[in-house]
Amino acid sequence: MSSITFLPNEKIFSLNGENYSYVMQIKDGYLRHLYYGEKIANEDISSLFPQFLRAFSTNNFINDSFDTFSNEFPTLGKGDFRNFAFLIKTDTGSRLTDFKYEHHEIIDKPKETILPNLKGGKTLVIYLKDAISNIELNLYYTPYDKGVVRSARIKNMANTAVYIKKISSFSLDIPNNNYELVYLSGSYARERQIETTPLKPGLFEISSLRGTSSHQFNPFIAIKEKHTTEFSGNVYGFNLVYGGSFSLSAYTDQYDYVRLMGGINHADFSWQLNPKETFITPEVVLVFSNQGMNLLSQHFHDLYRDNLIKKTKLPIVFNSWESVYFDFDEEKLLSLIDKSALLGIEIFVLDDGWFGNRNDDTTSLGDWYTNIKKLPNGLKPLINRCKKHNMGFGLWIEPEMISPISELYQKHPNWVLRDSRHEPIQARNQYVLDLTNKEVIDYLKNTITKLLTENDISYVKWDMNRSLTENCSLTLDADNMEETHHRYMLGVYELLQYITDKFPHILFEGSSGGGGRVDPGMLRYFPQIWTSDNNDPISRSKIIYGTSLCYPLSTISNHIGDEITHANGRQTPLEIRTKINTLGPTGIEFNILNQDLSILEKVKTKFTDYKIWRNLIIDGDLYRLENPFQGDIFSFLIINREKTKGHLVILSSNITTNDKTYHTKLKGLNPKKQYLINNEKFFGSTLMNVGIPFRHSFGNYMVKSYYLEETL
Ligand code: DGJ
C-alpha cells in the first residue's frame, strides 16, 4: 500500500510505495527535495543534506543559496542558474516570482481534467504562493505502489493576465551516482531504439517540436547507476503522459547533482493566463527500481494496465494496408474477408482508401463517406459478410487531417493550422486541421459519430500521418498564438474523450505513420498502438524491446507481414514472422489471396496457439532475457501473475558457424513448482538456473518458442 505522511515539526513530507520513498521538506518557506530512491524509514533526514555557503553564489538565506538548493519546482532569477521548471511573466514585464509554502492537503485524485491522467489514489497537494504577484502554484503528488505521478497547476489570482513562458510537469534534483541516461530514439520505421549515455556536467535534452510525441524521441528517460543491468541495480524512469511537443532533460551541475525535468516543450510556447484561470500541466510518471531495467518496466506496465488503459481482448485482425494498399474494390475485399475467416481472424480492418475519392495519398482526407467508385454499395456488404463469419469490422480514419484536394477543404480552407500570411506547409500532401478551433472539433465529433453510428464497426484505426509545422491558428489572436500546439493537443484529447466515451464497445487503435505517437497520453484512449510500419521481425524485435521499456506488451500492436518486408526489403521465413510479430496484439498484413495453402495453414495454427496464451500478453509479467541491442539475440518470457503459465521466445539473427551452445536462464517462475515445457518436466529452479539450451549454427535466423505450464 502506498502512503503519504507529514511530520509537522520537521515539516517533512514522505511518499512511500512498495519499494520507494520520496521525501520533501519545507525549509525557510521553500519546498525542498530531500530524497527519492529505495524505501527508507519515515524520519527526519534533513541533517543528512547539509547546505554550505559557496563562493560566487547568491546568499539570501543564512546558510544556503538557490545555487545549490534542491527546489521541487525551481525558477529563474533568484540565484538558481540551472535548468528552470517554470517562468511566468507578469504585467510589469518581470519574470521574477517567489513561491512559498502556504498549506497542503490530501485529497482523492481529481478524476478527469482536460488532459489524460492515471486514475485513483490519494493525492498530496502542496499549495505555494507568490504573495507579491498573487499567483498560486499547486504541486500534485500521487503515490501508487509502483511509482509516483506528479503534475503542477498555476492559478492566476491577480487582476491582470500573466504569461507562462515555461511550465514543466516536474523537476527533481538527485545527487549524481555515476548515472547513465537511457532514452529511446529513432525514426520512421525504426522507432524506440535504446540509447545510453553517461551524464557529464551540462545539459542533456531530448525533445519533440512536431506537435506529437514523435518517432524520433519518446517522452521517456531513465537514469541508472553504471553497473545496473536488466535484473540488478538502481534505476529511475520518467514518462510524460503527453502526446504533444515535449522536452525531457538532465542537467548535471557544478556540485554533481542531476536535475531531471520534463513537460511541455517551452520552445515557441507561451500561455496567457487570465485572472482566475488555472493552467494544468500533463502528468509525469516516476518509477524507481532497485532490481534493474526489467523491474522498472514491470512497474510501468502495472501502473498503466491498472490505472490508465482500458482492458481489451486483443482480437486478431486482418489489415488491408500492406495487402492491397489503395487497390481494392468490393469483390476483392469480400474475398479477403472470406479467406480471413478461415484463418481465425477476429476483426477485418479496412485501412486507408475507402472514402471520398481516395486512390492514392493526394486527396480526400476530410471526406469521410464511402468512395462509391470502389464501393458502390457502401460498407454494408463488407460488414454483413464479416458478421456472417462472426468477425468484427474495423475501419481506418485520419480525422485530424485534411487534403487540399477534398470537399472539406473547398468548403473550409480556413480550417487548417496556418498563419494569415504564409502558405501552410504540406506533408504527405496534407494539412493539419486546426483543432484549436471549436467549430472544427464539433464538426469532427459529429462526422465521426455519424460514421460510427451508421455502420456497425467494432474497431477503429485512428491514424495521424504528419508532424505539425505551423504553431499558428487563424482563430487565435496575437497574444495567444504560441498556445497553438498545446491547444491542438487539448483539442485531440477532447475529441478522443468524446468519441471513446460515446462508443465504449469499439476498440480504438492509435497510429501515426507507425509508431510516431506512442505515449501514455494516447494510451488513455487507445489501448493498443500500431508500433511501426516496419513489419520485418528482426527490426521489429528491437522496436518491441525498446517500446517495452515503459509500455506493456498488450499495447504494442504488430502484424505478420510479407515474406519480403515492404519497409526494408528483408526476406524472412514465416516462422520468425509468426513468432516475433505475435508478441502483442497481432494480425496479418499481407495479401492472403495469392498465398500457398501451406502458408495459410501455418498462420492458422499459429493463431490457434496464440489464442491459448494471449492472456499472458494482456496481464502477464514480462521478463526480457536477452537484449538485441547488446548482441544478436532477443528473448522474451511472459509469465502470468500466478506463475503457472508462460510463453518464451528466443530469436538469433546472426549466424555463427558451428556455434557454441547458449543457455537462456528463465526468470520469475516458482522455483518449487514443476513446469511442462517441450514435453519434459522441470522445476522452476532448474529452468531459472540451468536454462534452455540453444545454438544457431545454420541458416540466416534461428527462432524458438515454448509454452510452459505448471504441472504436478
Ligand atoms: C500509416 C500507417 O502506419 C499505416 O499502417 C497505414 O495505415 C497508412 N498510414 C495508411 O495511409
XYZ file of C-alpha atoms and ligand atoms in Angstrom:
723
model
C 0.000 0.000 0.000
C 1.252 3.453 -0.824
C 1.152 6.212 1.803
C 1.557 9.930 2.355
C 2.856 11.179 5.710
C 3.737 14.598 7.102
C 5.995 15.239 10.106
C 4.622 18.603 11.297
C 7.570 19.663 13.466
C 10.199 18.868 10.894
C 7.827 19.863 8.060
C 8.727 16.742 6.129
C 6.527 15.037 3.547
C 7.153 11.408 2.819
C 5.550 9.450 -0.014
C 6.030 5.702 0.095
C 5.240 2.858 -2.268
C 6.173 -0.789 -2.472
C 9.896 -0.162 -2.907
C 10.474 3.589 -2.902
C 10.386 6.685 -0.714
C 10.073 10.238 -1.951
C 10.858 12.879 0.669
C 10.469 16.680 0.672
C 10.730 19.368 3.318
C 9.557 22.908 3.765
C 12.655 24.944 4.519
C 12.550 28.698 5.063
C 9.170 28.609 3.339
C 10.508 26.891 0.203
C 9.743 23.332 -0.856
C 12.993 21.441 -0.867
C 13.574 17.981 -2.301
C 15.444 15.674 0.041
C 15.380 12.130 -1.233
C 13.980 9.746 -3.834
C 15.032 6.112 -4.066
C 14.972 2.802 -2.223
C 12.422 2.760 0.592
C 13.670 4.274 3.896
C 12.212 4.848 7.376
C 9.872 7.759 7.980
C 12.218 10.038 9.926
C 13.877 13.416 9.792
C 16.711 13.092 7.277
C 17.261 16.808 6.691
C 20.576 16.936 8.579
C 21.947 14.441 6.072
C 21.635 17.089 3.387
C 23.795 19.895 4.800
C 23.942 23.153 2.891
C 27.063 25.313 2.560
C 27.682 28.849 1.563
C 29.502 28.630 -1.728
C 31.716 31.163 -3.413
C 30.074 33.199 -6.150
C 26.641 32.156 -5.032
C 23.737 34.290 -4.022
C 23.129 34.322 -0.295
C 19.667 35.398 0.598
C 19.459 32.511 3.031
C 21.625 32.443 6.125
C 23.385 29.240 5.272
C 22.201 28.406 1.866
C 21.821 29.593 -1.682
C 19.492 28.862 -4.554
C 22.611 27.855 -6.459
C 22.610 24.561 -4.584
C 19.121 24.436 -3.112
C 17.105 21.466 -4.371
C 13.870 23.255 -5.069
C 10.998 20.930 -6.014
C 9.944 23.433 -8.654
C 12.729 25.925 -9.362
C 12.524 29.123 -11.378
C 14.922 31.668 -12.779
C 16.091 34.987 -11.431
C 16.640 34.154 -7.767
C 20.135 32.691 -7.942
C 19.429 29.215 -9.276
C 21.250 29.198 -12.589
C 20.393 25.632 -13.558
C 17.575 24.454 -15.756
C 14.335 26.040 -14.507
C 10.951 24.353 -14.201
C 8.809 27.372 -14.983
C 8.883 31.027 -15.870
C 5.979 33.437 -15.555
C 5.937 36.922 -16.999
C 3.682 39.297 -15.108
C 2.061 42.553 -16.201
C 5.155 44.552 -15.245
C 7.263 42.524 -17.668
C 9.121 40.966 -14.758
C 9.720 37.211 -14.724
C 10.577 37.121 -11.037
C 8.374 35.102 -8.769
C 8.856 33.844 -5.233
C 6.676 30.866 -4.395
C 6.445 29.901 -0.733
C 4.556 27.195 1.074
C 1.038 28.131 2.164
C -0.615 24.873 3.161
C -1.209 21.345 1.918
C -3.986 18.779 1.826
C -4.534 15.154 0.946
C -7.417 14.594 -1.441
C -8.822 11.902 -3.706
C -7.070 12.183 -7.035
C -9.104 14.542 -9.234
C -10.895 12.393 -11.812
C -10.648 13.836 -15.269
C -9.052 17.062 -16.256
C -8.762 18.308 -19.807
C -5.689 16.109 -20.028
C -5.441 12.315 -19.875
C -4.383 11.067 -16.470
C -3.922 7.993 -14.326
C -6.923 7.219 -12.163
C -7.330 6.555 -8.482
C -5.183 7.096 -5.446
C -4.780 9.652 -2.678
C -3.080 12.820 -3.751
C -0.931 15.250 -1.813
C -1.444 18.816 -2.995
C 1.112 21.363 -1.835
C -0.084 24.934 -2.233
C 2.621 27.526 -2.841
C 2.016 31.183 -3.444
C 3.824 34.222 -4.717
C 2.118 36.775 -2.497
C 3.622 39.693 -4.397
C 2.249 38.706 -7.807
C -0.765 36.907 -6.350
C -0.165 33.719 -8.296
C -0.597 30.225 -6.903
C 1.460 27.171 -7.724
C -0.027 23.827 -6.718
C 2.093 20.701 -6.869
C 0.262 17.360 -7.098
C 1.805 14.065 -5.976
C 0.001 10.731 -6.168
C 1.983 7.816 -4.754
C 0.977 4.421 -6.154
C 2.511 1.120 -5.072
C 4.760 1.104 -8.130
C 5.525 4.769 -8.667
C 4.609 8.409 -8.167
C 2.552 10.566 -10.505
C 3.229 14.297 -10.455
C 1.776 17.386 -12.095
C 1.590 21.128 -11.440
C -1.033 23.833 -11.691
C -0.695 27.584 -11.900
C -3.596 29.745 -10.833
C -3.685 33.447 -11.549
C -5.288 35.278 -8.626
C -4.090 38.698 -9.817
C -6.254 41.222 -11.629
C -4.249 41.174 -14.816
C -3.197 38.442 -17.226
C 0.187 36.775 -16.850
C 2.162 34.795 -19.422
C 3.542 31.355 -18.736
C 6.751 31.098 -20.753
C 7.671 27.664 -19.456
C 5.887 25.130 -17.286
C 7.269 21.671 -16.586
C 5.412 18.730 -15.157
C 8.218 18.011 -12.726
C 11.695 18.838 -11.593
C 13.829 16.573 -9.430
C 17.345 17.012 -8.011
C 19.318 13.840 -7.289
C 22.981 13.532 -6.257
C 24.819 12.002 -9.206
C 25.906 8.433 -8.661
C 27.788 7.785 -11.868
C 24.473 7.819 -13.640
C 23.920 6.913 -17.235
C 20.958 8.276 -19.075
C 18.778 5.859 -21.022
C 16.363 7.101 -23.668
C 14.507 5.926 -26.746
C 15.386 7.469 -30.069
C 14.561 6.503 -33.630
C 12.925 7.469 -36.837
C 10.057 6.417 -39.090
C 10.069 2.565 -39.298
C 12.937 2.476 -36.751
C 11.173 3.592 -33.608
C 12.323 3.414 -29.980
C 15.883 2.191 -30.195
C 17.601 2.157 -26.806
C 20.397 4.695 -26.299
C 22.592 5.058 -23.242
C 24.935 7.933 -22.491
C 26.970 8.833 -19.399
C 25.949 12.018 -17.646
C 28.606 14.747 -17.792
C 28.351 18.294 -16.445
C 25.922 20.224 -18.590
C 22.524 19.805 -20.122
C 21.286 16.752 -21.996
C 17.855 17.083 -23.525
C 15.553 15.041 -25.719
C 12.532 16.724 -27.177
C 9.899 16.979 -29.850
C 8.757 20.090 -31.693
C 6.484 18.115 -34.007
C 3.247 18.509 -32.082
C 3.412 14.748 -31.430
C 5.457 12.670 -29.046
C 7.303 11.575 -32.237
C 9.210 8.700 -33.836
C 12.446 10.483 -33.002
C 12.346 10.642 -29.184
C 9.839 9.018 -26.895
C 8.777 11.062 -23.822
C 10.720 8.710 -21.576
C 14.103 8.907 -19.893
C 15.745 6.850 -17.182
C 18.904 7.293 -15.177
C 20.683 4.199 -13.997
C 23.761 3.519 -11.952
C 26.656 2.499 -14.137
C 26.536 -1.199 -13.342
C 22.785 -1.544 -13.429
C 21.756 -4.465 -15.627
C 18.448 -5.864 -16.750
C 17.960 -7.577 -13.396
C 20.100 -5.707 -10.840
C 20.922 -2.183 -9.769
C 19.123 1.084 -9.237
C 17.297 2.921 -11.985
C 14.793 5.791 -12.098
C 12.371 6.201 -15.015
C 10.307 9.234 -16.077
C 7.488 9.086 -18.605
C 5.291 12.013 -19.635
C 1.571 11.449 -20.058
C 1.502 13.700 -23.107
C 1.322 13.173 -26.861
C 2.410 16.661 -27.953
C 5.721 18.530 -28.221
C 7.684 17.776 -25.082
C 11.079 18.100 -23.523
C 12.876 15.883 -21.001
C 16.279 16.810 -19.676
C 19.052 16.043 -17.236
C 21.232 18.918 -16.074
C 24.368 17.886 -14.175
C 25.533 20.841 -12.111
C 28.833 22.070 -10.687
C 28.418 20.101 -7.450
C 27.432 16.907 -9.259
C 23.719 16.999 -8.651
C 21.477 15.951 -11.513
C 18.336 17.950 -12.137
C 15.787 15.946 -14.091
C 12.955 17.839 -15.663
C 10.257 17.472 -18.235
C 6.956 18.603 -19.617
C 5.521 20.606 -22.490
C 8.296 21.870 -24.755
C 8.688 25.556 -23.948
C 10.322 26.410 -27.277
C 7.836 28.583 -29.153
C 5.400 28.265 -26.256
C 3.659 30.933 -24.234
C 0.338 30.800 -22.443
C -1.807 33.730 -21.499
C -3.363 33.071 -18.123
C -6.176 35.440 -17.378
C -7.356 36.356 -13.870
C -8.897 33.336 -12.044
C -7.738 30.905 -14.724
C -5.705 27.782 -13.963
C -3.139 26.092 -16.172
C -2.737 22.348 -15.673
C 0.387 20.502 -16.795
C 0.416 16.973 -18.191
C 1.215 14.281 -15.649
C 4.559 12.570 -15.365
C 5.071 9.059 -14.042
C 8.135 8.431 -11.864
C 9.223 4.861 -11.258
C 12.160 3.581 -9.209
C 13.587 0.066 -9.421
C 16.271 -1.492 -7.256
C 16.343 -4.560 -9.498
C 17.400 -3.221 -12.842
C 15.588 -2.246 -16.016
C 13.253 -5.225 -16.017
C 11.536 -4.328 -12.753
C 11.384 -0.687 -13.854
C 9.438 -1.815 -16.926
C 7.194 -4.147 -14.942
C 6.296 -1.253 -12.635
C 5.420 0.981 -15.589
C 3.382 -1.828 -17.167
C 1.443 -2.460 -13.949
C 0.786 1.237 -13.380
C -0.565 1.690 -16.876
C -2.572 -1.522 -17.012
C -4.122 -0.891 -13.604
C -4.729 2.861 -13.834
C -4.687 4.097 -17.403
C -5.506 1.600 -20.124
C -8.898 0.161 -20.926
C -8.907 -3.656 -20.837
C -9.428 -5.380 -24.188
C -9.359 -8.929 -25.501
C -6.671 -8.247 -28.124
C -8.616 -9.503 -31.134
C -6.596 -10.891 -34.043
C -7.014 -8.628 -37.050
C -6.543 -8.739 -40.774
C -5.387 -5.326 -42.021
C -5.798 -4.416 -45.680
C -2.950 -1.862 -45.932
C 0.127 -3.867 -46.957
C -2.160 -6.484 -48.516
C -3.747 -4.307 -51.177
C -2.909 -0.655 -50.316
C -5.326 1.571 -52.314
C -6.028 -1.115 -54.898
C -9.331 -2.748 -53.949
C -12.999 -2.976 -54.767
C -15.937 -4.683 -53.102
C -15.248 -8.032 -54.719
C -11.613 -8.142 -53.660
C -12.463 -7.146 -50.103
C -15.178 -9.794 -49.868
C -12.673 -12.440 -50.989
C -10.218 -11.201 -48.376
C -12.912 -11.343 -45.705
C -13.831 -14.919 -46.649
C -10.223 -16.005 -46.570
C -9.522 -14.184 -43.288
C -12.378 -16.077 -41.671
C -10.643 -19.367 -42.496
C -7.530 -18.274 -40.624
C -9.095 -17.464 -37.265
C -9.109 -13.702 -37.801
C -11.492 -11.915 -35.407
C -11.671 -8.438 -36.961
C -11.293 -7.470 -40.589
C -9.824 -3.960 -40.865
C -10.259 -1.842 -43.951
C -7.336 0.588 -43.959
C -6.751 3.741 -45.997
C -8.503 4.294 -49.345
C -12.198 3.588 -48.661
C -13.502 7.191 -48.581
C -14.042 10.296 -50.734
C -12.130 9.979 -53.943
C -9.106 8.388 -52.365
C -6.990 6.293 -54.755
C -3.601 7.457 -53.537
C -2.398 9.771 -50.781
C -3.036 13.023 -52.628
C -6.727 13.517 -51.907
C -9.852 13.222 -49.792
C -8.793 13.381 -46.136
C -11.775 15.055 -44.511
C -14.363 13.473 -46.832
C -15.421 10.663 -44.527
C -18.012 8.997 -46.731
C -17.604 5.887 -48.848
C -15.647 6.028 -52.109
C -18.521 4.970 -54.325
C -16.324 4.202 -57.315
C -14.648 1.432 -55.319
C -17.506 0.546 -53.018
C -20.765 1.383 -54.831
C -22.814 -0.375 -52.149
C -21.026 1.296 -49.277
C -19.572 -0.520 -46.294
C -22.691 -2.554 -45.524
C -21.921 -5.603 -47.737
C -18.478 -5.843 -46.135
C -19.862 -5.526 -42.619
C -22.555 -8.094 -43.322
C -20.037 -10.544 -44.742
C -17.896 -10.130 -41.624
C -20.954 -10.755 -39.451
C -21.731 -13.880 -41.390
C -18.302 -15.175 -40.431
C -18.703 -13.985 -36.859
C -15.983 -11.410 -37.365
C -15.959 -7.741 -36.448
C -15.382 -4.986 -38.976
C -12.727 -2.298 -38.460
C -12.158 0.971 -40.265
C -9.207 3.357 -40.749
C -9.659 7.098 -40.302
C -7.304 10.052 -40.070
C -9.615 12.673 -38.579
C -7.022 15.289 -37.650
C -6.034 15.851 -41.276
C -7.347 17.475 -44.433
C -6.239 17.087 -48.068
C -6.063 20.278 -50.125
C -7.906 18.240 -52.759
C -11.068 17.468 -50.809
C -14.597 18.731 -50.487
C -13.914 19.692 -46.906
C -11.053 21.976 -47.966
C -13.199 23.535 -50.686
C -15.725 24.432 -48.013
C -13.352 25.335 -45.185
C -9.928 26.440 -46.385
C -9.542 28.300 -43.086
C -9.744 25.173 -41.008
C -6.057 24.310 -41.417
C -3.288 25.208 -38.997
C -1.598 28.256 -40.538
C -0.954 31.937 -40.079
C -2.690 34.614 -42.093
C 0.216 35.378 -44.435
C 2.299 32.315 -45.296
C 1.225 29.314 -47.343
C 0.877 26.350 -44.976
C 3.378 23.510 -45.380
C 2.208 20.201 -46.852
C 3.462 16.816 -45.733
C 2.221 13.613 -47.365
C 0.117 16.007 -49.449
C -1.961 17.036 -46.473
C -2.580 19.824 -43.998
C -3.377 19.575 -40.306
C -6.856 20.566 -39.197
C -6.985 23.380 -36.676
C -8.092 21.530 -33.570
C -7.790 24.702 -31.514
C -10.979 25.782 -33.297
C -14.157 24.643 -31.548
C -16.049 24.635 -34.828
C -13.601 22.059 -36.226
C -13.855 19.870 -33.148
C -17.647 19.948 -33.264
C -17.564 19.078 -36.937
C -15.293 16.101 -36.233
C -17.393 14.929 -33.293
C -20.475 14.915 -35.496
C -18.824 13.378 -38.554
C -17.183 10.535 -36.649
C -20.325 9.931 -34.606
C -22.358 9.648 -37.801
C -19.868 7.245 -39.365
C -19.738 5.017 -36.302
C -23.466 5.124 -35.714
C -24.495 4.332 -39.276
C -22.076 1.416 -39.563
C -21.635 -1.499 -37.239
C -17.959 -1.043 -36.503
C -16.014 -2.790 -33.754
C -12.527 -1.377 -34.295
C -11.150 1.968 -35.449
C -7.584 2.621 -36.504
C -7.026 6.338 -35.764
C -4.066 7.443 -37.845
C -2.094 10.705 -37.949
C 0.427 10.913 -40.738
C 2.399 14.093 -40.473
C 4.049 16.379 -37.961
C 2.602 19.745 -37.046
C 4.574 22.624 -38.530
C 2.860 26.000 -38.097
C 2.362 26.860 -34.431
C -0.336 29.274 -35.537
C -4.086 29.393 -35.851
C -6.325 31.760 -37.750
C -8.684 31.876 -34.782
C -6.173 32.810 -32.086
C -5.085 36.394 -31.580
C -1.503 37.597 -31.320
C -1.286 37.151 -27.534
C -2.433 33.517 -27.747
C -0.721 32.369 -30.929
C 2.111 30.478 -29.192
C -0.516 28.395 -27.418
C -1.476 26.696 -30.682
C 0.347 23.369 -30.417
C -0.715 22.738 -26.838
C -4.279 23.814 -27.625
C -4.170 21.392 -30.562
C -3.380 18.552 -28.133
C -6.195 19.669 -25.830
C -8.470 19.513 -28.883
C -7.261 15.987 -29.725
C -7.886 14.861 -26.144
C -11.345 16.445 -26.069
C -12.267 14.741 -29.325
C -10.888 11.367 -28.245
C -12.570 11.547 -24.866
C -15.886 12.330 -26.518
C -15.689 9.630 -29.181
C -14.308 6.864 -26.962
C -16.944 7.609 -24.289
C -19.689 7.559 -26.889
C -18.594 4.252 -28.409
C -17.255 2.229 -25.474
C -17.708 -1.057 -27.372
C -15.279 -0.004 -30.108
C -11.584 -0.833 -29.827
C -9.571 2.212 -30.896
C -6.026 1.606 -32.094
C -3.707 4.607 -32.398
C -1.247 5.036 -35.238
C 0.960 7.798 -36.537
C 2.992 6.715 -39.535
C 3.529 3.569 -37.494
C 4.725 4.496 -34.027
C 5.022 8.281 -34.086
C 2.614 8.859 -31.206
C 3.260 6.116 -28.679
C 2.929 7.619 -25.215
C 0.796 7.209 -22.073
C -1.390 10.163 -23.097
C -2.540 8.312 -26.208
C -2.828 5.022 -24.311
C -5.572 6.606 -22.240
C -7.812 6.402 -25.340
C -6.051 3.768 -27.454
C -5.495 0.509 -25.543
C -3.175 -0.512 -28.343
C -0.966 1.438 -30.724
C 0.382 0.478 -34.145
C 4.035 0.250 -33.210
C 5.755 0.709 -36.540
C 5.272 0.432 -40.287
C 8.261 -1.896 -40.253
C 6.972 -5.488 -40.080
C 10.388 -7.092 -40.552
C 10.628 -9.348 -37.473
C 14.339 -8.664 -36.989
C 13.815 -4.889 -36.852
C 10.540 -5.437 -35.057
C 12.168 -7.406 -32.239
C 14.263 -4.337 -31.407
C 11.308 -1.979 -31.741
C 9.226 -4.172 -29.428
C 12.126 -4.457 -26.995
C 12.659 -0.674 -26.838
C 8.945 0.071 -26.629
C 8.580 -2.401 -23.759
C 10.867 -0.282 -21.552
C 7.795 1.562 -20.406
C 4.777 0.288 -22.391
C 3.096 -3.084 -21.736
C 3.079 -5.716 -24.482
C -0.725 -5.521 -24.584
C -0.338 -2.071 -26.191
C 2.378 -2.943 -28.729
C 0.457 -3.881 -31.869
C 2.239 -5.979 -34.543
C 1.196 -7.706 -37.749
C 2.666 -10.627 -39.639
C 3.834 -9.045 -42.866
C 5.039 -10.258 -46.238
C 7.997 -12.584 -46.730
C 9.879 -9.598 -48.163
C 9.229 -6.740 -45.793
C 7.820 -3.707 -47.599
C 9.656 -1.252 -45.354
C 13.188 -2.575 -45.798
C 13.201 -5.459 -48.290
C 14.479 -8.039 -45.804
C 13.354 -11.602 -46.531
C 12.425 -13.710 -43.535
C 10.798 -17.118 -43.138
C 7.203 -17.279 -41.944
C 8.243 -18.987 -38.717
C 10.103 -15.920 -37.495
C 7.359 -13.550 -38.553
C 4.725 -15.569 -36.739
C 6.799 -15.882 -33.568
C 8.011 -12.294 -33.211
C 5.065 -10.382 -34.609
C 2.682 -12.066 -32.192
C 4.364 -10.539 -29.123
C 1.495 -8.119 -28.580
C -1.896 -7.562 -30.227
C -1.451 -9.215 -33.595
C -2.825 -9.833 -37.049
C -1.972 -10.269 -40.707
C -0.854 -7.658 -43.156
C -0.012 -9.417 -46.410
C -2.082 -10.437 -49.366
C -3.627 -13.761 -48.397
C -5.335 -14.128 -51.768
C -2.146 -15.112 -53.544
C -0.563 -17.355 -50.896
C 0.009 -21.116 -50.875
C -2.393 -23.085 -48.759
C 0.520 -24.430 -46.687
C 1.478 -20.892 -45.630
C -2.085 -20.098 -44.645
C -2.365 -23.361 -42.713
C 0.713 -22.401 -40.693
C -0.673 -18.956 -39.941
C -3.936 -20.503 -38.853
C -2.143 -22.880 -36.475
C -0.131 -20.000 -35.085
C -3.296 -18.041 -34.326
C -4.851 -21.088 -32.655
C -1.770 -21.275 -30.390
C -1.856 -17.530 -29.811
C -5.394 -17.766 -28.511
C -4.117 -20.174 -25.839
C -1.529 -17.770 -24.438
C -2.762 -14.293 -25.383
C -3.985 -13.697 -21.832
C -0.329 -13.649 -20.868
C 0.116 -10.638 -23.126
C -2.913 -8.950 -21.620
C -1.970 -9.496 -17.977
C 1.371 -11.252 -17.628
C 4.741 -10.104 -16.358
C 7.431 -9.550 -18.952
C 11.000 -10.772 -18.485
C 13.468 -9.583 -21.115
C 16.043 -12.364 -21.092
C 18.319 -11.371 -23.984
C 18.860 -7.844 -25.270
C 19.147 -7.421 -29.075
C 20.786 -4.012 -28.524
C 23.706 -5.776 -26.857
C 24.122 -8.716 -29.218
C 22.272 -10.647 -31.885
C 19.893 -12.460 -29.579
C 16.446 -11.398 -28.480
C 14.487 -13.293 -25.874
C 11.227 -12.534 -24.106
C 9.465 -14.588 -21.456
C 5.943 -13.684 -20.389
C 4.502 -15.300 -17.265
C 1.048 -14.959 -15.792
C 0.756 -13.354 -12.356
C 0.075 -16.737 -10.718
C 3.334 -18.076 -12.215
C 1.577 -21.103 -13.647
C 1.871 -20.382 -17.396
C 4.485 -18.867 -19.606
C 5.486 -18.177 -23.182
C 9.152 -17.983 -24.178
C 10.605 -16.743 -27.464
C 14.284 -16.772 -28.458
C 15.498 -15.236 -31.712
C 19.028 -15.223 -33.058
C 19.620 -13.030 -36.089
C 23.294 -13.596 -36.812
C 24.713 -16.970 -37.664
C 27.930 -18.177 -36.064
C 29.027 -21.287 -37.941
C 29.357 -24.263 -35.616
C 28.201 -22.056 -32.772
C 28.565 -22.749 -29.060
C 25.538 -23.742 -27.008
C 23.846 -20.911 -25.107
C 21.570 -21.322 -22.122
C 18.720 -18.883 -21.694
C 18.005 -18.751 -17.986
C 14.337 -18.174 -17.264
C 13.119 -15.749 -14.617
C 10.091 -15.217 -12.456
C 8.992 -18.858 -12.133
C 8.117 -20.564 -8.893
C 11.370 -22.445 -8.072
C 9.482 -25.142 -6.205
C 6.913 -25.925 -8.883
C 7.338 -28.222 -11.857
C 6.625 -26.985 -15.351
C 5.859 -28.893 -18.517
C 7.924 -27.465 -21.358
C 8.558 -29.102 -24.717
C 7.043 -32.359 -23.369
C 9.544 -32.500 -20.500
C 9.096 -31.658 -16.832
C 11.485 -29.382 -14.959
C 11.350 -27.476 -11.722
C 11.283 -23.689 -11.866
C 14.648 -23.645 -10.082
C 16.161 -25.751 -12.877
C 14.734 -23.635 -15.664
C 15.922 -20.464 -13.947
C 19.451 -21.688 -13.161
C 20.341 -24.185 -15.867
C 18.250 -22.590 -18.583
C 17.056 -23.649 -22.032
C 19.859 -24.559 -24.444
C 20.009 -23.244 -27.987
C 22.511 -22.910 -30.834
C 22.412 -21.011 -34.051
C 24.836 -22.633 -36.410
C 22.858 -22.990 -39.602
C 20.705 -20.663 -41.660
C 20.205 -16.921 -41.532
C 17.967 -16.950 -38.493
C 17.037 -19.192 -35.607
C 13.817 -18.790 -33.672
C 12.374 -20.944 -30.914
C 9.244 -20.593 -28.871
C 7.974 -22.602 -25.930
C 4.780 -22.690 -23.966
C 5.218 -23.748 -20.362
C 2.625 -24.686 -17.831
C 2.777 -25.734 -14.205
C 2.228 -29.459 -13.780
C 2.131 -31.966 -10.976
C 0.316 4.934 -41.805
C 0.068 3.673 -41.012
O 1.122 3.460 -40.156
C -0.132 2.518 -41.971
O -0.295 1.341 -41.253
C -1.290 2.785 -42.867
O -2.470 2.854 -42.110
C -1.066 4.074 -43.617
N -0.791 5.159 -42.719
C -2.269 4.420 -44.452
O -2.152 5.624 -45.056
